[in-house]
Structure formats: structure tokens, C-alpha cells
Short mmCIF file of C-alpha atoms in Angstrom, two decimals:
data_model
loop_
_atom_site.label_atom_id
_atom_site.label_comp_id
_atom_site.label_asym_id
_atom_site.label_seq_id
_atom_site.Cartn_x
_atom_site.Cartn_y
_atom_site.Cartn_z
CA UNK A 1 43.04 10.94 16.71
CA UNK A 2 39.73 11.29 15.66
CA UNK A 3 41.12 9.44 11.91
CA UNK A 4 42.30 6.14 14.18
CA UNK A 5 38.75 6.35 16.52
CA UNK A 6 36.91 6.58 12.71
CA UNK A 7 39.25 3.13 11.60
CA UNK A 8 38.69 1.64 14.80
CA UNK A 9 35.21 1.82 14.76
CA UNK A 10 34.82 0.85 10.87
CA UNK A 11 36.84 -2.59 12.08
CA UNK A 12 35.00 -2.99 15.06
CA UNK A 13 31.81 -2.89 13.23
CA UNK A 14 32.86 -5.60 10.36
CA UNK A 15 34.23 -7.57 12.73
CA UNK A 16 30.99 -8.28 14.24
CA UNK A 17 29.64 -9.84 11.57
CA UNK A 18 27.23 -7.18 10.89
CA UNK A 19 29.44 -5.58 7.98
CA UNK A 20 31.76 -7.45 5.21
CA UNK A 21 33.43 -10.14 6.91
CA UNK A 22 35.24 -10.93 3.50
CA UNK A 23 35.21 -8.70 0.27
CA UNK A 24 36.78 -10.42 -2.78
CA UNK A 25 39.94 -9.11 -3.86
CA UNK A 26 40.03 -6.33 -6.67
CA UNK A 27 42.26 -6.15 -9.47
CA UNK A 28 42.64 -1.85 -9.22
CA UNK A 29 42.00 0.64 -6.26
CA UNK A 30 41.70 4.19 -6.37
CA UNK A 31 42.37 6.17 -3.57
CA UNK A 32 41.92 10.01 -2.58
CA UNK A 33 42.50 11.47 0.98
CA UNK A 34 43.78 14.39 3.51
CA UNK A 35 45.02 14.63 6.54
CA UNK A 36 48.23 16.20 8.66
CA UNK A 37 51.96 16.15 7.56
CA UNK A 38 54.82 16.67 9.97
CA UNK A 39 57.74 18.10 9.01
CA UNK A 40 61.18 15.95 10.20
CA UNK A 41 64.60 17.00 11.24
CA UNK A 42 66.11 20.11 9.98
CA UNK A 43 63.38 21.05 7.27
CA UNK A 44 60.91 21.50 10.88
CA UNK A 45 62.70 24.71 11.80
CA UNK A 46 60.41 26.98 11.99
CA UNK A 47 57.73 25.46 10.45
CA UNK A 48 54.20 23.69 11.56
CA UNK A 49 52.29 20.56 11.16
CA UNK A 50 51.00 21.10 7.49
CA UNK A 51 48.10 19.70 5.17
CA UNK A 52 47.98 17.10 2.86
CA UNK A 53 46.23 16.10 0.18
CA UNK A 54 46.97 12.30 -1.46
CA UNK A 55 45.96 10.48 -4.59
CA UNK A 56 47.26 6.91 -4.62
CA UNK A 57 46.29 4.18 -7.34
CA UNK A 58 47.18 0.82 -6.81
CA UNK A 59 47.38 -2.56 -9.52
CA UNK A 60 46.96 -6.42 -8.28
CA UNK A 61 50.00 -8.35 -10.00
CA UNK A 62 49.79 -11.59 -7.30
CA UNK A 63 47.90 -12.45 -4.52
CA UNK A 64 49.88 -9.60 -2.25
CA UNK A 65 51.74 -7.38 -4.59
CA UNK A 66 50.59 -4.41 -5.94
CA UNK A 67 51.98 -1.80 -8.17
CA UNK A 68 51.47 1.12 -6.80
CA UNK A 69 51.34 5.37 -7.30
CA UNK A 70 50.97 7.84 -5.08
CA UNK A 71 50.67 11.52 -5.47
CA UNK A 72 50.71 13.89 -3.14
CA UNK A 73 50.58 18.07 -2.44
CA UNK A 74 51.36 19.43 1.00
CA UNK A 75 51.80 22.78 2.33
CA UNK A 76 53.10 24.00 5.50
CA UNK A 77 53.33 27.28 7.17
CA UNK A 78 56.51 29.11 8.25
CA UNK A 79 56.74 30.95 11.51
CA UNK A 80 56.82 35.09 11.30
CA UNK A 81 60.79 35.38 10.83
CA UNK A 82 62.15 31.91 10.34
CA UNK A 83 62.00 31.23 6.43
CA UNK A 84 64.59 30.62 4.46
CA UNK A 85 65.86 34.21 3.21
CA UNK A 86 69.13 32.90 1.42
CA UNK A 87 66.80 30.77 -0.76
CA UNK A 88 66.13 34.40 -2.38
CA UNK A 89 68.90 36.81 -3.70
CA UNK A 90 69.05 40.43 -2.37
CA UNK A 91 67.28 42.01 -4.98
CA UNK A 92 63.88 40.10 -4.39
CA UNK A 93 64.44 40.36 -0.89
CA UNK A 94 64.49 44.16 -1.39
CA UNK A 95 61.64 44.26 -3.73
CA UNK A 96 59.39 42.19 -0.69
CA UNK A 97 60.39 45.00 1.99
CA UNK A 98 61.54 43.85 5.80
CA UNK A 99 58.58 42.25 6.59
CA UNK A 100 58.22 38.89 4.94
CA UNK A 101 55.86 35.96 5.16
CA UNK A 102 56.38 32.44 3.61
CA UNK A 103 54.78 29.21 2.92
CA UNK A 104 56.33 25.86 1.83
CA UNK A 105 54.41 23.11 -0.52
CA UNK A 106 55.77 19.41 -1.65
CA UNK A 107 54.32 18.05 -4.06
CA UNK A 108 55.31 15.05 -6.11
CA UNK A 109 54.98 11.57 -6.96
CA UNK A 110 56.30 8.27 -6.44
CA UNK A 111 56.33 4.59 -8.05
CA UNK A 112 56.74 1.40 -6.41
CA UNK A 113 55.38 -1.73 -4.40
CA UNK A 114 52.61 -2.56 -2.23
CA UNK A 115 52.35 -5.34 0.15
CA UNK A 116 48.94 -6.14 1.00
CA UNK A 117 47.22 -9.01 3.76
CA UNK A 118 44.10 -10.39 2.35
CA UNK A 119 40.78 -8.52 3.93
CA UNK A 120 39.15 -10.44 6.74
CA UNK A 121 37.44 -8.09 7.52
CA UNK A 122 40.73 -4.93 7.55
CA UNK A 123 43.92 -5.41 5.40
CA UNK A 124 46.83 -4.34 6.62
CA UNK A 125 49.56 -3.03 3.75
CA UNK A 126 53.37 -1.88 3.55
CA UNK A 127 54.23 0.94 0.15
CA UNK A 128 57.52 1.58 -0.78
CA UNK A 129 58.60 3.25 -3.71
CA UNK A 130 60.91 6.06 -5.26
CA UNK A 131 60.19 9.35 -7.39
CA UNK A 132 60.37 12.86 -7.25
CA UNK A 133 59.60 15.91 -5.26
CA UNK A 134 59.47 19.22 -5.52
CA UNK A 135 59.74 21.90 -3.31
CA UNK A 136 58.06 25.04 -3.71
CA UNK A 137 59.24 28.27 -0.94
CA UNK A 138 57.25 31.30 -1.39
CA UNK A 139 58.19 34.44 0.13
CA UNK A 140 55.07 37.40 0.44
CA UNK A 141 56.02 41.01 1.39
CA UNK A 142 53.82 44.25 1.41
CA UNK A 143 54.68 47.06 -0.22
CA UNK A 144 53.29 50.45 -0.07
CA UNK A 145 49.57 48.30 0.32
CA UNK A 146 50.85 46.05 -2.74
CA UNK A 147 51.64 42.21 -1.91
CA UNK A 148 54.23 40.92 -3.46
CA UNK A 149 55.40 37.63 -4.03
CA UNK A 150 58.54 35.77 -5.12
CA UNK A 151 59.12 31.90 -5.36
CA UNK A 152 62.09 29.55 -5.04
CA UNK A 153 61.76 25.91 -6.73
CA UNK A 154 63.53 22.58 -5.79
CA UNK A 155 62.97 19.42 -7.65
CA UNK A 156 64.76 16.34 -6.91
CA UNK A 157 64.80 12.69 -6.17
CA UNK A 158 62.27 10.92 -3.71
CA UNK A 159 62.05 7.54 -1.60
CA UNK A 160 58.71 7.02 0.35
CA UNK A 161 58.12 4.26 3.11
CA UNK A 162 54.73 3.51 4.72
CA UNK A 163 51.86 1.17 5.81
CA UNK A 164 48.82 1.28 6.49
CA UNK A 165 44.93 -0.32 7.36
CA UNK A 166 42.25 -0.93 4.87
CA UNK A 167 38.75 -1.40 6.27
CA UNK A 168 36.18 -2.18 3.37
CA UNK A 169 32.89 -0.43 3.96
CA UNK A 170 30.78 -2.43 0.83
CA UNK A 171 32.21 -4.36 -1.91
CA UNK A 172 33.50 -1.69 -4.07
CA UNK A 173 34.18 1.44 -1.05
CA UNK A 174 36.64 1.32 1.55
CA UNK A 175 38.60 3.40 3.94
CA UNK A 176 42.30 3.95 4.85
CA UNK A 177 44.71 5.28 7.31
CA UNK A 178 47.83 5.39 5.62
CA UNK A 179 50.82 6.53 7.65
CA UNK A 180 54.47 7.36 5.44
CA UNK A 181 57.81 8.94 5.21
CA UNK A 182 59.15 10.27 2.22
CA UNK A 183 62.90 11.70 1.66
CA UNK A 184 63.79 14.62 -1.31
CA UNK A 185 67.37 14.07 -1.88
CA UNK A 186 68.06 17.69 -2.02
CA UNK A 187 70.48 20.35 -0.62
CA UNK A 188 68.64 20.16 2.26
CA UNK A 189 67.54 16.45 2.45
CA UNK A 190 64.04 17.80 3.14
CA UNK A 191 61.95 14.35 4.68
CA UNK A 192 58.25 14.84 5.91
CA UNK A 193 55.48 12.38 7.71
CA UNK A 194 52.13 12.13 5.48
CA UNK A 195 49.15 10.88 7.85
CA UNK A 196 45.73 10.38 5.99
CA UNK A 197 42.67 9.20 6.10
CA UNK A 198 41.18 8.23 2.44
CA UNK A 199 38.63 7.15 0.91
CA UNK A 200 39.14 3.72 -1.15
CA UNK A 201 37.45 3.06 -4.62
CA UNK A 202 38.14 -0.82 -5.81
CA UNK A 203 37.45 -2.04 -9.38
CA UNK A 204 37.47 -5.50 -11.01
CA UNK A 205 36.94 -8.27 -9.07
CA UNK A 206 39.49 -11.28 -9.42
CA UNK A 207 37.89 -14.14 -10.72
CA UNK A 208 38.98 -17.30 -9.24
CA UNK A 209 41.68 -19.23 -10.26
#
């Protein structure tokens, strides 16, 4: 909420007239943001709303495609008792005692398209693209005061949907509320929600054709 009051205000303010009402297009962006990620259909058993951390670089190839590359971390916690102990085999399980903790990241990347409205004053842009992600289960246990730890590692193939709003601040800064869905097609067909709010940093202007 307080992301969409923060984008809402940025586009109220150039829309007055009293910030950019038109920023020439750039040929590159560079993007780097946070925000929430919610996990989706089976792979939210048991686990909360995580955080996120996204890179995102993006190319002009026409007046409103882009090439564009994301990459992303997130990490989620798992409810006392509801992790995924067949992920481990009984002798790690063992070694961690009966008590265990876990934690779940993904992190990967992905490659595709970008569909961007010109900015007068706020663009407003739709990503798709494919890739990879992996996903990282790690399982903590305490024993005899030592903490132990053992891991379980998933990479596979990626799709990622999205849009998003692009409110330019001056005429190389801008900000970002980008909202997606990305799919790992995995044994467990783990798919996630990114929401963030980043921070936009656009190079070389286009010259006029």
C-alpha cells in the first residue's frame, strides 16, 4: 500500500505540470528494487509472504519494444513444522534432530520482451519472458547447542508475466511499481507473485529520427 500511495503521488505531482510532463525516451534503463512476494498455489503451504530483491535491465529496439532482463532473489519463511522433510533423506534428517526450521529462496533470471507506452508524464509497460529458477530449501536443526544445516537445490525452467508503471522523477531517475508472476517448471511447479517498488536509472537519450 504505502508502494501504490508513493506512485500515486509521484504521478499526481508530474501531472500537474510542476514535474516532467515529457522525458525523452532512453535507449537503456537500469533498474534495482524490493518489495513483497507471495507465494501461489501449492508451493504457499505453509509458507509466508516473502522478500524480494530485483535487478531488471532493459534495451530500446523500436519505439515500444524493449529487450529486457530481470533478476531476481527471494526468500520466504516456512511455518514451525510444515517444510518439506522428504526433500531431505533420513540420514540428514537425523543429523538436524526433531526440531527443524527451514527457509526457502528463488532466485533466477529471465530473458524476454517489454512493451512500453511512451511517458506523458507515467508509462505504463507489459514484460514477458522465459529463463530459469532455482530453488534453494534449507533445513536448520540444533544439536546439543550446535546448529546445523542441510540444503536441498532445484533448478529448472522459468516463464515470467508482468506489468507495470513508470513515473520519471528527472530526466535520467525514475520510479516503478512492477507487479509479476513467474512459473519454475519443476516437480512441484513452484509459481510466486513479485511486487516491487524500484528505482529506475535511464541512459542514452534517442536522438530524433
Amino acid at each position: 500500500m504505502i508502494a501504490i500511495a508513493l506512485l500515486a503521488a509521484a504521478i499526481s505531482f508530474t501531472a500537474t505540470g510542476k514535474g516532467f510532463a515529457q522525458v525523452p525516451e532512453k535507449r537503456m534503463s537500469i533498474s534495482l528494487g524490493g518489495g513483497r512476494s507471495i507465494p501461489l498455489g501449492g508451493f504457499a503451504d505453509g509458507r509466508t509472504r516473502g522478500s524480494l530483491f530485483l535487478l531488471g535491465v532493459t534495451v530500446r529496439v523500436s519505439e515500444s519494444v524493449h529487450l529486457a532482463f530481470n533478476g531476481y532473489d527471494n526468500l520466504f519463511s516456512v511455518k514451525r513444522g510444515q517444510h518439506d522433510r522428504d526433500r531431505l533423506n533420513g540420514e540428514a534428517l537425523q543429523r538436524l534432530g526433531p526440531h527443524v526450521d527451514a527457509n526457502t529462496s528463488l532466485e533466477g533470471a529471465n530473458f524476454g520482451l517489454m512493451y512500453k507506452t511512451a511517458t506523458s508524464p507515467a508509462s505504463v509497460h507489459g514484460v514477458g519472458g522465459i529463463g530459469y529458477s532455482r530453488v534453494i530449501d534449507r533445513f536448520f536443526g540444533t544439536v546439543h547447542g550446535t546448529r546445523l544445516t542441510a540444503f536441498s537445490t532445484e533448478t529448472s525452467f522459468s516463464i515470467l508475466l508482468g506489468g507495470g508503471v513508470h513515473v520519471p522523477m528527472t530526466s535520467t531517475v525514475g520510479l516503478a511499481l512492477d507487479v509479476r508472476y513467474i512459473r519454475a517448471f519443476n516437480d512441484r511447479n513452484v509459481q510466486w507473485m513479485p511486487v516491487a517498488l524500484s528505482v529506475v536509472f535511464n541512459f542514452w537519450t534517442v536522438e530524433p529520427g
